[in-house]
CSV table of C-alpha atoms and ligand atoms in Angstrom, one decimal:
chain,number,residue,atom,x,y,z
L,34,UNK,CA,-18.8,12.7,0.8
L,35,UNK,CA,-16.6,14.2,3.5
L,36,UNK,CA,-13.6,11.8,3.6
L,37,UNK,CA,-10.7,11.5,6.0
L,38,UNK,CA,-7.5,9.9,4.6
L,39,UNK,CA,-4.7,9.0,7.0
L,40,UNK,CA,-1.3,8.7,5.4
L,41,UNK,CA,-2.4,11.3,2.9
L,42,UNK,CA,1.1,12.4,2.0
L,43,UNK,CA,2.3,8.8,1.3
L,44,UNK,CA,2.7,7.1,-2.0
L,45,UNK,CA,-0.8,5.5,-2.0
L,46,UNK,CA,-2.4,8.0,0.3
L,47,UNK,CA,-1.6,11.0,-2.0
L,48,UNK,CA,-3.0,9.2,-5.1
L,49,UNK,CA,-6.1,8.4,-3.1
L,50,UNK,CA,-6.6,12.0,-2.0
L,51,UNK,CA,-6.3,13.0,-5.7
L,52,UNK,CA,-8.9,10.4,-6.8
L,53,UNK,CA,-11.5,11.4,-4.1
L,54,UNK,CA,-11.1,15.1,-5.0
L,55,UNK,CA,-11.5,14.3,-8.7
L,56,UNK,CA,-14.8,12.5,-7.9
L,57,UNK,CA,-16.0,15.7,-6.3
L,58,UNK,CA,-15.6,14.7,-2.6
L,59,UNK,CA,-14.2,16.8,0.2
L,60,UNK,CA,-10.9,15.4,1.5
L,61,UNK,CA,-9.2,15.9,4.9
L,62,UNK,CA,-5.7,14.5,4.8
L,63,UNK,CA,-3.6,13.5,7.8
L,64,UNK,CA,0.1,12.7,7.8
L,65,UNK,CA,3.0,13.2,10.2
L,66,UNK,CA,5.6,12.9,7.3
L,67,UNK,CA,7.4,9.9,8.9
L,68,UNK,CA,7.6,8.3,5.5
L,69,UNK,CA,5.3,10.6,3.5
L,70,UNK,CA,6.4,13.8,1.8
L,71,UNK,CA,4.8,17.3,1.5
L,72,UNK,CA,5.8,17.3,-2.2
L,73,UNK,CA,3.3,14.5,-2.8
L,74,UNK,CA,0.4,16.7,-1.9
L,75,UNK,CA,1.7,20.2,-2.6
L,76,UNK,CA,-0.4,20.4,-5.8
L,77,UNK,CA,-3.6,19.5,-3.9
L,78,UNK,CA,-3.6,22.7,-1.7
L,79,UNK,CA,-5.1,24.8,-4.5
L,80,UNK,CA,-8.2,22.7,-4.3
L,81,UNK,CA,-10.7,24.3,-1.8
L,82,UNK,CA,-12.1,20.9,-1.1
L,83,UNK,CA,-8.8,19.7,0.3
L,84,UNK,CA,-7.6,20.3,3.9
L,85,UNK,CA,-4.4,18.9,5.4
L,86,UNK,CA,-3.5,18.4,9.0
L,87,UNK,CA,0.0,17.4,10.0
L,88,UNK,CA,-0.8,14.9,12.6
L,89,UNK,CA,0.3,11.6,14.1
L,90,UNK,CA,-2.6,9.2,14.3
L,91,UNK,CA,-1.3,7.5,17.4
L,92,UNK,CA,-2.7,10.5,19.3
L,93,UNK,CA,-6.3,11.2,20.0
L,94,UNK,CA,-7.9,12.5,16.8
L,95,UNK,CA,-10.5,15.3,16.8
L,96,UNK,CA,-12.2,16.3,13.6
L,97,UNK,CA,-14.8,19.0,13.5
L,98,UNK,CA,-18.0,18.3,11.6
L,99,UNK,CA,-19.4,15.2,10.0
L,100,UNK,CA,-17.4,12.4,8.2
L,101,UNK,CA,-18.9,9.9,5.8
L,102,UNK,CA,-15.8,7.8,5.2
L,103,UNK,CA,-12.4,7.1,6.8
L,104,UNK,CA,-9.6,5.5,5.0
L,105,UNK,CA,-6.8,4.4,7.3
L,106,UNK,CA,-3.7,4.3,5.1
L,107,UNK,CA,-1.1,5.6,7.5
L,108,UNK,CA,1.9,3.3,8.1
L,109,UNK,CA,5.4,2.8,6.9
L,110,UNK,CA,5.1,0.1,4.2
L,111,UNK,CA,8.5,-0.6,2.9
L,112,UNK,CA,10.3,-3.4,4.8
L,113,UNK,CA,13.3,-1.1,5.2
L,114,UNK,CA,11.1,1.7,6.7
L,115,UNK,CA,9.2,-0.5,9.1
L,116,UNK,CA,12.3,-2.2,10.3
L,117,UNK,CA,13.8,1.3,11.0
L,118,UNK,CA,10.7,2.3,12.9
L,119,UNK,CA,9.5,-1.0,14.4
L,120,UNK,CA,7.7,0.4,17.5
L,121,UNK,CA,6.0,3.3,15.7
L,122,UNK,CA,4.8,1.0,13.0
L,123,UNK,CA,3.2,-1.2,15.6
L,124,UNK,CA,1.6,1.9,17.2
L,125,UNK,CA,0.2,3.2,13.9
L,126,UNK,CA,-1.5,-0.1,13.2
L,127,UNK,CA,-2.8,-0.6,16.8
L,128,UNK,CA,-3.4,2.7,18.6
L,129,UNK,CA,-3.8,4.5,15.2
L,130,UNK,CA,-6.3,1.9,14.0
L,131,UNK,CA,-8.2,2.1,17.4
L,132,UNK,CA,-8.3,5.9,17.2
L,133,UNK,CA,-9.6,6.0,13.6
L,134,UNK,CA,-12.1,3.3,14.3
L,135,UNK,CA,-13.3,5.2,17.3
L,136,UNK,CA,-13.6,8.3,15.2
L,137,UNK,CA,-15.6,6.3,12.6
L,138,UNK,CA,-18.0,5.1,15.3
L,139,UNK,CA,-18.4,8.7,16.7
L,140,UNK,CA,-19.1,10.1,13.2
L,141,UNK,CA,-21.1,7.1,11.9
L,142,UNK,CA,-18.6,6.9,9.0
L,143,UNK,CA,-17.8,4.0,6.8
L,144,UNK,CA,-14.3,2.7,7.4
L,145,UNK,CA,-11.7,1.2,5.0
L,146,UNK,CA,-8.6,-0.4,6.5
L,147,UNK,CA,-5.4,-0.7,4.3
L,148,UNK,CA,-4.1,-4.1,5.1
L,149,UNK,CA,-1.4,-6.0,3.2
L,150,UNK,CA,-0.4,-9.3,1.5
L,151,UNK,CA,2.0,-9.6,4.4
L,152,UNK,CA,-0.9,-11.0,6.6
L,153,UNK,CA,-0.2,-14.1,4.5
L,154,UNK,CA,3.4,-14.2,5.7
L,155,UNK,CA,5.5,-16.7,3.8
L,156,UNK,CA,2.5,-18.3,2.2
L,157,UNK,CA,2.1,-22.1,2.0
L,158,UNK,CA,-1.0,-21.6,-0.3
L,159,UNK,CA,-0.4,-20.2,-3.8
L,160,UNK,CA,-1.9,-18.0,-5.1
L,161,UNK,CA,-3.3,-16.4,-1.9
L,162,UNK,CA,-7.1,-16.2,-1.6
L,163,UNK,CA,-8.7,-14.1,1.1
L,164,UNK,CA,-9.8,-17.3,2.9
L,165,UNK,CA,-6.1,-18.3,3.5
L,166,UNK,CA,-5.1,-17.5,7.1
L,167,UNK,CA,-1.4,-17.0,6.5
L,168,UNK,CA,2.0,-18.2,7.8
L,169,UNK,CA,3.5,-15.4,9.8
L,170,UNK,CA,6.5,-15.5,12.1
L,171,UNK,CA,5.2,-13.6,15.1
L,172,UNK,CA,8.7,-12.6,16.4
L,173,UNK,CA,10.8,-12.1,13.3
L,174,UNK,CA,11.9,-8.6,12.1
L,175,UNK,CA,8.9,-8.3,9.7
L,176,UNK,CA,6.4,-9.2,12.5
L,177,UNK,CA,6.1,-5.5,13.5
L,178,UNK,CA,4.3,-4.8,10.3
L,179,UNK,CA,2.6,-8.2,9.7
L,180,UNK,CA,1.2,-8.7,13.2
L,181,UNK,CA,0.1,-5.0,13.5
L,182,UNK,CA,-1.8,-5.4,10.2
L,183,UNK,CA,-3.3,-8.6,11.5
L,184,UNK,CA,-4.2,-7.0,14.8
L,185,UNK,CA,-5.8,-4.1,12.9
L,186,UNK,CA,-7.9,-6.4,10.8
L,187,UNK,CA,-9.1,-8.2,13.9
L,188,UNK,CA,-9.9,-4.8,15.5
L,189,UNK,CA,-11.7,-3.6,12.4
L,190,UNK,CA,-13.9,-6.7,12.4
L,191,UNK,CA,-14.5,-6.3,16.2
L,192,UNK,CA,-15.9,-2.8,15.5
L,193,UNK,CA,-18.0,-4.3,12.8
L,194,UNK,CA,-19.4,-7.1,15.0
L,195,UNK,CA,-19.8,-5.1,18.2
L,196,UNK,CA,-20.7,-1.7,17.0
L,197,UNK,CA,-22.1,-2.6,13.5
L,198,UNK,CA,-19.7,-0.2,11.9
L,199,UNK,CA,-19.6,-0.4,8.1
L,200,UNK,CA,-16.1,-1.6,7.5
L,201,UNK,CA,-14.1,-3.0,4.6
L,202,UNK,CA,-10.5,-4.3,4.5
L,203,UNK,CA,-8.2,-4.2,1.5
L,204,UNK,CA,-5.2,-6.5,1.4
L,205,UNK,CA,-2.8,-4.6,-0.8
L,206,UNK,CA,-0.1,-6.6,-2.7
L,207,UNK,CA,3.1,-5.0,-4.0
L,208,UNK,CA,2.2,-1.7,-5.7
L,209,UNK,CA,4.5,0.7,-7.5
L,210,UNK,CA,4.4,3.9,-9.5
L,211,UNK,CA,5.2,7.6,-9.4
L,212,UNK,CA,5.7,9.2,-5.9
L,213,UNK,CA,7.4,6.2,-4.4
L,214,UNK,CA,10.4,7.4,-2.5
L,215,UNK,CA,13.5,6.6,-4.6
L,216,UNK,CA,15.3,5.4,-1.5
L,217,UNK,CA,12.4,3.7,0.3
L,218,UNK,CA,14.2,0.4,-0.1
L,219,UNK,CA,11.6,-1.5,-2.0
L,220,UNK,CA,12.6,-3.4,-5.0
L,221,UNK,CA,11.2,-1.3,-7.9
L,222,UNK,CA,12.6,2.1,-6.7
L,223,UNK,CA,15.9,0.4,-5.9
L,224,UNK,CA,16.2,-1.2,-9.3
L,225,UNK,CA,15.2,1.9,-11.2
L,226,UNK,CA,17.5,4.1,-9.3
L,227,UNK,CA,20.4,1.7,-9.7
L,228,UNK,CA,19.7,1.3,-13.4
L,229,UNK,CA,19.5,5.0,-14.0
L,230,UNK,CA,22.7,5.6,-12.1
L,231,UNK,CA,24.5,2.8,-13.9
L,232,UNK,CA,25.0,0.9,-10.7
L,233,UNK,CA,24.6,-2.9,-10.4
L,234,UNK,CA,21.1,-3.9,-9.4
L,235,UNK,CA,21.0,-5.5,-6.0
L,236,UNK,CA,19.2,-8.9,-6.2
L,237,UNK,CA,18.7,-10.4,-2.7
L,238,UNK,CA,19.3,-14.1,-2.7
L,239,UNK,CA,19.3,-15.9,-6.1
L,240,UNK,CA,16.4,-13.8,-7.3
L,241,UNK,CA,14.1,-16.8,-7.7
L,242,UNK,CA,11.6,-15.4,-5.2
L,243,UNK,CA,8.5,-14.0,-6.8
L,244,UNK,CA,6.3,-11.0,-6.5
L,245,UNK,CA,3.2,-9.7,-8.4
L,246,UNK,CA,3.4,-6.0,-9.1
L,247,UNK,CA,0.3,-3.7,-9.4
L,248,UNK,CA,0.5,-0.3,-11.0
L,249,UNK,CA,-0.8,2.5,-8.7
L,250,UNK,CA,-3.7,3.6,-11.0
L,251,UNK,CA,-5.1,0.1,-10.9
L,252,UNK,CA,-4.8,-0.2,-7.2
L,253,UNK,CA,-6.5,3.2,-6.6
L,254,UNK,CA,-9.4,2.1,-8.9
L,255,UNK,CA,-9.7,-1.0,-6.7
L,256,UNK,CA,-9.7,0.9,-3.4
L,257,UNK,CA,-12.2,3.4,-4.8
L,258,UNK,CA,-14.6,0.6,-5.7
L,259,UNK,CA,-14.2,-1.1,-2.3
L,260,UNK,CA,-14.8,2.3,-0.6
L,261,UNK,CA,-17.9,3.1,-2.6
L,262,UNK,CA,-19.6,-0.2,-3.3
L,263,UNK,CA,-22.8,-1.2,-1.5
L,264,UNK,CA,-23.5,-4.5,0.2
L,265,UNK,CA,-19.9,-5.4,1.1
L,266,UNK,CA,-19.8,-4.5,4.8
L,267,UNK,CA,-17.4,-6.5,6.9
L,268,UNK,CA,-15.6,-8.0,3.8
L,269,UNK,CA,-12.0,-8.3,2.8
L,270,UNK,CA,-10.6,-7.9,-0.7
L,271,UNK,CA,-7.2,-8.8,-2.1
L,272,UNK,CA,-6.1,-6.0,-4.4
L,273,UNK,CA,-3.0,-6.6,-6.6
L,274,UNK,CA,-1.9,-7.7,-10.0
L,275,UNK,CA,-2.0,-11.5,-10.4
L,276,UNK,CA,0.9,-11.6,-13.0
L,277,UNK,CA,3.8,-13.1,-11.1
L,278,UNK,CA,7.5,-12.5,-11.8
L,279,UNK,CA,10.8,-13.6,-10.2
L,280,UNK,CA,12.9,-10.8,-8.9
L,281,UNK,CA,15.6,-11.7,-11.4
L,282,UNK,CA,13.1,-11.3,-14.2
L,283,UNK,CA,12.2,-7.9,-12.8
L,284,UNK,CA,15.8,-6.9,-12.7
L,285,UNK,CA,16.3,-7.8,-16.3
L,286,UNK,CA,13.2,-6.0,-17.3
L,287,UNK,CA,14.3,-2.8,-15.6
L,288,UNK,CA,17.7,-3.0,-17.2
L,289,UNK,CA,16.1,-3.4,-20.6
L,290,UNK,CA,13.5,-0.7,-20.2
L,291,UNK,CA,15.9,1.9,-18.9
L,292,UNK,CA,18.5,0.9,-21.6
L,293,UNK,CA,21.0,0.8,-18.8
L,294,UNK,CA,24.5,-0.8,-18.9
L,295,UNK,CA,24.1,-2.0,-15.3
L,296,UNK,CA,24.9,-5.5,-14.2
L,297,UNK,CA,23.4,-7.6,-11.4
L,298,UNK,CA,24.9,-8.1,-7.9
L,299,UNK,CA,23.6,-10.9,-5.7
L,300,UNK,CA,23.3,-10.0,-2.0
L,301,UNK,CA,22.1,-11.8,1.1
L,302,UNK,CA,18.4,-12.5,1.3
L,303,UNK,CA,16.6,-10.6,4.2
L,304,UNK,CA,15.2,-12.7,7.1
L,305,UNK,CA,11.7,-14.1,6.5
L,306,UNK,CA,11.5,-12.7,3.0
L,307,UNK,CA,8.5,-14.4,1.5
L,308,UNK,CA,9.4,-16.9,-1.3
L,309,UNK,CA,6.4,-16.2,-3.4
L,310,UNK,CA,3.4,-13.9,-3.5
L,311,UNK,CA,0.5,-13.7,-5.9
L,312,UNK,CA,-3.0,-12.5,-5.2
L,313,UNK,CA,-6.1,-14.6,-6.1
L,314,UNK,CA,-8.3,-11.7,-7.2
L,315,UNK,CA,-11.4,-13.8,-8.0
L,316,UNK,CA,-13.4,-12.1,-5.3
L,317,UNK,CA,-12.7,-8.5,-6.4
L,318,UNK,CA,-13.4,-9.5,-10.0
L,319,UNK,CA,-16.8,-11.0,-9.1
L,320,UNK,CA,-18.0,-8.5,-6.5
L,321,UNK,CA,-16.5,-5.3,-7.8
L,322,UNK,CA,-15.9,-6.0,-11.5
L,323,UNK,CA,-12.3,-5.0,-10.8
L,324,UNK,CA,-9.0,-6.2,-12.3
L,325,UNK,CA,-5.7,-4.5,-13.1
L,326,UNK,CA,-5.3,-3.2,-16.7
L,327,UNK,CA,-1.7,-1.9,-16.7
L,328,UNK,CA,1.0,-4.5,-17.6
L,329,UNK,CA,4.3,-4.5,-15.7
L,330,UNK,CA,6.1,-3.5,-18.8
L,331,UNK,CA,3.8,-0.4,-19.3
L,332,UNK,CA,3.8,0.5,-15.6
L,333,UNK,CA,7.6,0.3,-15.4
L,334,UNK,CA,7.9,2.6,-18.4
L,335,UNK,CA,5.7,5.2,-16.7
L,336,UNK,CA,7.5,4.9,-13.4
L,337,UNK,CA,11.0,5.1,-15.0
L,338,UNK,CA,9.9,8.3,-16.8
L,339,UNK,CA,8.8,9.8,-13.5
L,340,UNK,CA,12.0,8.8,-11.7
L,341,UNK,CA,14.1,10.3,-14.6
L,342,UNK,CA,12.3,13.6,-13.9
L,343,UNK,CA,12.9,13.4,-10.1
L,344,UNK,CA,16.6,12.6,-10.6
L,345,UNK,CA,17.2,15.5,-12.9
L,346,UNK,CA,19.8,17.9,-11.4
E,255,LIG,N1,14.6,-7.1,-3.3
E,255,LIG,C1,15.8,-7.3,-4.0
E,255,LIG,N2,16.6,-6.2,-4.1
E,255,LIG,C2,16.4,-5.0,-3.6
E,255,LIG,C3,15.2,-4.8,-2.9
E,255,LIG,C4,14.3,-5.9,-2.7
E,255,LIG,O1,16.1,-8.4,-4.5
E,255,LIG,O2,17.2,-4.1,-3.8
E,255,LIG,C5,13.7,-8.3,-3.2
E,255,LIG,C6,13.3,-8.6,-1.7
E,255,LIG,O3,14.2,-9.5,-1.1
E,255,LIG,C7,12.0,-9.3,-2.0
E,255,LIG,C8,11.4,-8.6,-3.2
E,255,LIG,O4,12.5,-8.0,-3.8
E,255,LIG,O5,12.1,-10.6,-2.3
E,255,LIG,C9,10.4,-7.5,-2.9
E,255,LIG,O6,10.9,-6.7,-1.9
E,255,LIG,P1,10.2,-5.3,-1.4
E,255,LIG,O7,11.1,-4.7,-0.4
E,255,LIG,O8,9.9,-4.5,-2.6
E,255,LIG,O9,8.8,-5.7,-0.8
E,255,LIG,P2,8.2,-7.0,-0.1
E,255,LIG,O10,7.4,-7.7,-1.2
E,255,LIG,O11,9.3,-7.9,0.4
E,255,LIG,O12,7.3,-6.5,1.0
């Protein structure tokens, strides 16, 4: 296949490029480096099947030749990042989604949209199945991400209904692993950095809020299956690890795994921070035969090892 991946230099995007290249496909990567990094894809340039274009997807996109598949993965995804770039985040997941859908229509390509567990907002249903419509504050600080993703899902389905485009939506729950930016503000990079530096780990609120953390390799396997499966046009899939932990449990785990002498410091909880989050992955299990394999313990070990290398002077 000839595959276009937006957000190619990002954490998930770069792993996706790698996977599609490994499977023998041709990959064209797009990224404007707003939150992605050239370092994430530097090693891919020696592959003749990889092309990279530094580009902002909120502009009209022209790609020469055919395309079989488009994966729209561009977008700041850390709450800190999207709150620093609120308007651009909204543009990437409105104009950028429109542009990439238009391109998919033009090329007759299959389309995969990277959505998020944030479409469920602060959920009142637990765990969250794909059939839950969510509980999102439309004007809060997180709305720039949540509502843009929701708009993009609606637009993706509109292209499916009106133009019969073969679309699929993945709702990605908290994912972690090598190539996350150490300072991207998300909880796992923050905790690992703080633990390795011997600083106190910053737990927001009392740490009783929960998240379910999926290791990057598991997530990529899920996305690859959604992108390549037959007979799932117009469907949405939760992808995430259903093992749920409180943030305080996570902090203690990171301290133990790193062997750090760090303590814990409790700070103010961000506005509209969801209280709990855990995917119901029954649908992905049944239709794709997919479920995560890497435990939080093992995934954290691998991630810590990677961050240790990155932080070496
Ligand atoms: N969090 C924390 N300390 C940090 C960063 C995040 O306690 O240094 C908490 C945050 O309040 C949230 C959870 O960890 O409850 C996950 O936050 P993250 O930014 O990783 O992503 P989210 O799941 O909120 O999108």
